[in-house]
Coordinates of C-alpha atoms in Angstrom, one line a residue:
M101 CA 79.7 145.9 125.5
G102 CA 82.8 145.6 123.3
I103 CA 86.3 147.3 123.7
S104 CA 85.5 149.3 120.5
R105 CA 82.7 151.0 122.6
L106 CA 84.8 151.9 125.6
G107 CA 85.5 155.4 123.9
D108 CA 81.9 156.3 124.9
Y109 CA 82.8 156.5 128.4
R110 CA 85.9 158.6 128.0
K111 CA 84.4 162.1 128.6
E112 CA 82.6 160.7 131.6
T113 CA 85.7 159.2 133.2
V114 CA 88.4 161.9 132.6
T115 CA 88.1 163.1 136.3
A116 CA 87.9 159.7 137.7
V117 CA 90.5 158.2 140.1
L118 CA 91.5 154.6 140.1
A119 CA 91.6 152.6 143.1
P120 CA 95.3 151.5 144.0
G121 CA 96.2 148.4 141.9
T122 CA 93.1 148.4 139.8
R123 CA 95.0 149.9 136.7
A124 CA 97.7 147.4 136.7
S125 CA 95.2 144.5 137.1
I126 CA 93.2 145.7 134.1
S127 CA 96.4 146.3 131.9
A128 CA 97.5 142.7 133.0
A129 CA 94.1 141.2 131.8
L130 CA 94.3 143.1 128.5
T131 CA 97.9 141.8 127.9
G132 CA 96.8 138.2 128.5
V133 CA 94.0 138.6 126.0
Q134 CA 96.3 139.8 123.3
E135 CA 99.0 137.2 124.1
L136 CA 96.2 134.4 123.9
A137 CA 95.0 135.9 120.5
E138 CA 98.5 136.1 119.0
A139 CA 99.5 132.7 120.5
F140 CA 96.6 131.0 118.5
D141 CA 96.7 133.2 115.4
Y142 CA 93.2 134.4 116.1
A143 CA 91.6 135.4 112.9
R144 CA 90.6 138.8 114.4
L145 CA 94.0 139.6 115.7
S146 CA 94.4 142.9 114.2
T147 CA 90.7 144.2 115.4
I148 CA 91.8 142.9 118.9
R149 CA 95.0 144.8 118.9
N150 CA 93.3 148.0 118.0
D151 CA 90.4 147.5 120.6
I152 CA 93.2 146.7 123.3
A153 CA 95.1 149.9 122.4
R154 CA 91.8 152.0 122.8
C155 CA 91.2 150.3 126.1
R156 CA 94.7 151.1 127.4
A157 CA 94.2 154.8 126.4
L158 CA 90.9 154.9 128.1
L159 CA 92.3 153.4 131.3
E160 CA 95.0 156.3 131.3
S161 CA 92.3 158.8 131.3
I162 CA 90.3 157.2 134.1
E163 CA 90.6 158.9 137.5
D164 CA 87.3 158.6 139.2
S165 CA 86.5 155.3 140.8
P166 CA 82.7 155.5 140.6
A167 CA 82.9 155.9 136.8
L168 CA 85.2 152.8 136.6
E169 CA 82.5 150.2 136.9
P170 CA 80.9 150.4 133.4
S171 CA 84.4 150.4 131.8
L172 CA 85.5 147.5 133.8
T173 CA 82.4 145.6 132.8
A174 CA 82.9 146.4 129.1
C175 CA 86.6 145.3 129.3
M176 CA 85.9 142.0 131.1
D177 CA 82.9 141.2 128.9
E178 CA 85.2 141.6 125.6
T179 CA 88.0 139.6 127.4
H180 CA 85.5 136.8 128.0
R181 CA 84.2 136.9 124.3
T182 CA 87.7 137.1 123.0
T183 CA 89.0 134.1 124.9
T184 CA 85.7 132.1 124.1
H185 CA 86.1 132.8 120.3
V186 CA 89.9 132.0 120.4
V187 CA 89.5 128.9 122.3
S188 CA 86.6 127.8 119.8
Q189 CA 88.5 128.6 116.8
R190 CA 91.4 126.7 118.0
A191 CA 89.3 123.6 118.8
A192 CA 87.8 123.8 115.3
E193 CA 91.1 124.0 113.7
Q194 CA 92.5 121.1 115.6
R195 CA 89.4 119.1 114.5
E196 CA 90.1 120.0 110.9
T197 CA 93.7 119.1 111.3
A198 CA 93.1 115.8 113.0
G199 CA 90.7 115.0 110.1
L200 CA 93.3 115.7 107.5
V201 CA 95.8 113.5 109.2
T202 CA 93.1 110.8 109.5
A203 CA 92.4 111.0 105.8
V204 CA 96.3 110.8 105.1
R205 CA 96.6 107.8 107.3
E206 CA 93.8 106.1 105.5
A207 CA 95.4 107.0 102.2
V208 CA 98.7 105.3 103.5
A209 CA 96.7 102.2 104.7
A210 CA 95.1 102.1 101.1
V211 CA 98.6 101.7 99.7
S212 CA 100.3 99.6 102.3
Q213 CA 101.0 96.9 99.8
D214 CA 103.5 99.3 97.8
T215 CA 107.1 99.0 97.8
A216 CA 109.5 99.8 100.7
T217 CA 110.8 102.9 99.1
F218 CA 107.4 104.4 98.5
Q219 CA 106.3 103.5 102.0
S220 CA 109.4 105.4 103.3
D221 CA 108.3 108.4 101.2
V222 CA 104.9 108.2 102.7
Q223 CA 106.1 107.7 106.3
R224 CA 108.1 110.8 106.0
S225 CA 105.1 112.9 104.4
T226 CA 103.0 111.5 107.5
S227 CA 105.6 112.7 109.8
R228 CA 105.4 116.1 108.5
F229 CA 101.6 116.1 108.9
E230 CA 102.0 115.3 112.5
E231 CA 104.7 117.8 113.0
L232 CA 102.7 120.5 111.4
A233 CA 99.6 119.6 113.6
S234 CA 101.5 119.8 116.8
N235 CA 104.0 122.7 116.2
G236 CA 102.8 124.6 113.1
R237 CA 101.1 128.1 113.3
V238 CA 97.5 127.6 112.6
L239 CA 97.3 130.4 109.8
D240 CA 100.0 128.5 107.8
L241 CA 99.0 124.9 108.7
Q242 CA 96.0 124.2 106.3
A243 CA 98.0 125.6 103.4
R244 CA 100.9 123.6 104.1
L245 CA 98.6 120.5 104.8
R246 CA 97.0 120.9 101.4
S247 CA 100.5 121.3 99.8
E248 CA 101.5 117.9 101.6
V249 CA 98.2 116.1 100.7
Q250 CA 98.7 117.1 97.0
T251 CA 102.3 116.0 97.0
L252 CA 101.2 112.8 98.6
K253 CA 98.4 112.2 96.0
T254 CA 100.9 112.9 93.3
S255 CA 103.4 110.4 94.7
I256 CA 100.7 107.7 94.8
A257 CA 99.5 108.4 91.3
L258 CA 103.1 108.1 90.0
H259 CA 103.8 105.1 91.9
Q260 CA 100.6 103.3 90.9
A261 CA 101.4 104.2 87.2
A262 CA 104.9 102.8 87.8
S263 CA 103.5 99.6 89.4
R264 CA 101.1 99.2 86.4
R265 CA 104.0 99.4 84.0
N266 CA 106.2 97.2 86.0
N267 CA 103.3 94.7 86.2
E268 CA 102.7 94.8 82.5
S269 CA 106.4 94.5 81.8
L270 CA 106.7 91.6 84.3
N271 CA 103.5 89.8 83.0
S272 CA 104.8 90.1 79.5
R273 CA 108.2 88.7 80.6
I274 CA 106.6 85.8 82.4
A275 CA 104.3 85.0 79.3
S276 CA 107.6 85.0 77.3
L277 CA 109.4 82.7 79.6
E278 CA 106.4 80.4 79.8
T279 CA 106.4 80.2 76.0
Q280 CA 110.2 79.5 76.0
L281 CA 109.9 77.0 78.7
R282 CA 107.0 75.1 76.8
V283 CA 109.1 75.1 73.6
A284 CA 112.1 73.9 75.6
R285 CA 110.2 71.0 77.1
Q286 CA 108.6 70.0 73.8
E287 CA 112.1 70.1 72.2
S288 CA 113.6 68.1 75.1
A289 CA 111.0 65.3 74.3
I290 CA 111.7 65.2 70.6
D291 CA 114.3 63.3 68.8
A292 CA 116.1 65.9 66.6
L293 CA 116.7 63.5 63.8
T294 CA 113.4 61.8 63.1
G295 CA 111.1 64.5 64.6
V296 CA 109.3 61.8 66.8
A297 CA 109.3 61.5 70.6
N298 CA 112.6 60.4 72.3
R299 CA 113.2 57.5 74.8
G300 CA 112.5 59.7 77.7
A301 CA 109.2 60.9 76.5
F302 CA 108.4 57.4 75.6
D303 CA 109.0 56.0 79.1
K304 CA 107.0 59.0 80.6
A305 CA 104.1 58.2 78.4
C306 CA 104.1 54.6 78.9
R307 CA 104.1 55.2 82.8
E308 CA 101.1 57.7 82.4
W309 CA 99.2 55.0 80.4
M310 CA 100.0 52.2 82.8
T311 CA 98.7 54.2 85.8
S312 CA 95.8 56.1 84.2
G313 CA 93.5 53.1 84.4
L314 CA 93.6 52.5 80.7
L315 CA 92.3 49.0 79.9
R316 CA 93.9 48.2 76.9
F317 CA 97.0 49.2 75.0
S318 CA 99.8 47.5 73.1
V319 CA 103.5 48.3 72.3
L320 CA 105.0 47.8 68.9
M321 CA 108.8 47.6 68.6
I322 CA 109.8 48.4 65.1
D323 CA 113.3 48.0 63.7
V324 CA 115.0 48.8 60.4
D325 CA 116.3 45.5 58.8
D326 CA 120.1 45.4 57.9
F327 CA 120.4 49.0 59.1
K328 CA 124.2 48.5 60.0
Q329 CA 124.8 47.5 56.3
I330 CA 123.4 50.7 55.0
N331 CA 125.7 52.7 57.2
D332 CA 128.7 50.6 56.3
T333 CA 128.1 50.8 52.6
Q334 CA 126.5 54.1 52.0
G335 CA 127.6 56.1 55.0
H336 CA 125.9 57.4 58.1
L337 CA 124.4 60.6 56.2
E338 CA 122.5 58.0 54.2
G339 CA 121.6 56.2 57.2
D340 CA 120.3 59.3 58.9
R341 CA 118.1 59.9 55.8
V342 CA 116.5 56.5 56.3
L343 CA 115.8 56.9 60.0
A344 CA 114.2 60.4 59.1
A345 CA 112.2 58.7 56.4
V346 CA 111.0 56.0 59.0
G347 CA 110.1 58.6 61.4
V348 CA 107.8 60.5 58.9
A349 CA 106.2 57.0 57.9
L350 CA 105.5 56.2 61.5
Q351 CA 103.8 59.5 62.1
K352 CA 101.7 59.4 59.1
G353 CA 100.7 55.7 59.4
A354 CA 100.0 56.0 63.2
R355 CA 96.4 56.6 64.1
S356 CA 95.8 60.3 65.0
N357 CA 95.1 60.9 68.8
Q358 CA 95.4 57.3 69.6
D359 CA 99.2 56.3 69.1
F360 CA 102.4 57.6 70.5
V361 CA 105.4 57.3 68.2
A362 CA 108.9 57.4 69.6
R363 CA 112.4 56.6 68.7
I364 CA 113.9 54.2 71.3
G365 CA 117.4 54.3 70.1
G366 CA 119.5 53.6 67.0
D367 CA 117.3 52.2 64.4
E368 CA 114.6 51.1 66.9
F369 CA 111.3 52.8 67.1
A370 CA 108.3 52.1 69.2
I371 CA 104.6 52.9 69.0
L372 CA 102.2 53.0 72.0
A373 CA 98.8 52.0 70.5
R374 CA 95.8 52.8 72.5
D375 CA 92.8 50.2 72.2
L376 CA 94.9 47.9 70.0
T377 CA 94.6 44.2 70.3
L378 CA 97.5 41.9 69.1
T379 CA 95.5 40.5 66.4
A380 CA 95.1 44.1 65.1
A381 CA 98.8 44.8 65.4
D382 CA 99.4 43.4 61.8
S383 CA 97.1 45.9 60.2
L384 CA 98.9 48.9 61.9
F385 CA 102.2 47.6 60.9
S386 CA 101.1 47.2 57.4
R387 CA 99.9 50.8 57.2
V388 CA 103.2 52.0 58.4
V389 CA 105.1 49.9 55.8
A390 CA 102.7 51.2 53.0
T391 CA 103.4 54.8 54.2
L392 CA 107.1 54.2 54.1
D393 CA 106.9 52.9 50.5
A394 CA 104.7 55.9 49.4
Y395 CA 107.2 58.4 51.0
R396 CA 110.1 56.8 49.2
K397 CA 108.2 57.2 45.8
E398 CA 107.7 60.9 46.7
Q399 CA 111.4 61.3 47.2
A400 CA 111.9 59.8 43.5
S401 CA 113.3 56.5 45.0
S402 CA 116.4 58.5 46.0
L403 CA 116.2 56.7 49.5
P404 CA 117.5 53.2 49.7
H405 CA 114.9 50.5 49.8
V406 CA 114.5 49.3 53.4
T407 CA 112.2 46.9 55.2
L408 CA 110.9 46.9 58.8
S409 CA 110.4 44.1 61.4
C410 CA 107.9 44.5 64.3
G411 CA 107.3 42.7 67.6
A412 CA 104.1 43.7 69.6
A413 CA 103.1 43.1 73.1
E414 CA 99.9 43.9 75.0
F415 CA 100.0 45.5 78.2
S416 CA 98.7 43.3 81.2
A417 CA 97.8 44.3 84.8
G418 CA 100.9 44.2 86.8
D419 CA 103.2 45.0 84.0
T420 CA 106.2 47.3 84.3
I421 CA 107.8 49.2 81.5
R422 CA 110.7 46.8 81.6
S423 CA 108.5 43.7 81.5
L424 CA 106.3 45.1 78.7
M425 CA 109.2 46.3 76.7
Q426 CA 110.9 42.8 77.2
R427 CA 108.0 40.9 75.7
A428 CA 107.9 43.3 72.7
D429 CA 111.6 43.0 72.2
E430 CA 111.5 39.2 72.3
A431 CA 108.7 39.4 69.5
L432 CA 110.9 41.6 67.7
Y433 CA 113.8 39.3 67.8
E434 CA 111.6 36.4 66.8
A435 CA 110.6 38.5 63.6
K436 CA 114.2 39.0 62.8
R437 CA 114.7 35.5 63.3
R438 CA 112.0 34.5 60.7
C439 CA 113.7 36.3 57.9
K440 CA 112.5 39.8 58.9
H441 CA 109.9 42.2 57.3
R442 CA 107.2 40.8 59.4
V443 CA 105.2 41.2 62.6
V444 CA 105.5 38.9 65.6
T445 CA 103.2 39.2 68.6
K446 CA 103.8 37.9 72.1
S447 CA 100.7 37.3 74.2
K448 CA 100.6 38.3 78.0
P449 CA 101.3 35.6 80.5
F450 CA 98.1 33.8 81.8
L451 CA 99.6 33.7 85.3
R452 CA 100.1 37.4 85.6
D453 CA 96.2 37.9 85.4
L454 CA 95.4 35.5 88.0

């Protein structure tokens, strides 16, 4: 029987007399129920207040002890039900709060890789969740939690969008830098005047060929005959034009994807020729000379007429760049000594292959 029904006993108990101390005990019990409901923001708080007020009014009218038992029973039943409902409601709200906090922690874990600034924002939001769960009033807690969760979701979305933009910008910048680096490396390996590889690139390629297990390749050292005379009589600009023309002739005359052309220094050039025997070196050199003559004709004979000399040496097991180049250079010197404009080969030493 609820407190709202205690008025049914009022007419029966108007002449009742309470035992000493009973009224105070009942009043204290009602006060405890009300304080419990208010402390936990019980959803039926207004109804409880009205019921307790009616119960207090009924207690004031009771004077007969025999008529008190039904009223006390009803009052205590309502006290028990109210206490049970309040505790149950509080437990449910605590479970819901704990679930929300757990969900937030999982969200935080999902973005744990984010930046320190974002982690700091999330930590502050998480701290607010925990503070609300422990100290907040239950009626306000859920609304405030929903607001905090929405704020956190918005923060995560904004941060992820910013991260995507930053990643896209960073990837674009990296791609640009990689392109610049690739171009710079290519340019650093090219002789600016002639457009062929420089000495550093030649040495690198030669080392790679030597260590790659390539069974056969040769080096052709090519020199412009009487180049000093061209510089002395026609000037260095004309000499540069000659060198550039030789570079073009070497690139066009060399075999595609088989030969590596480089300027060694001054008027000296070199060709690394894959799968080329010394007996075939003459044909490759002849093709280069023919290409140079054709290029001069394309320039309407504005270029000085020049001839080339060539010394060729074949790679041998145990060779170093220095030993291989030395043989080719000795062959070139011999070609110069033999009136120039020719190819001289120098065979690999027999003892080295033993």
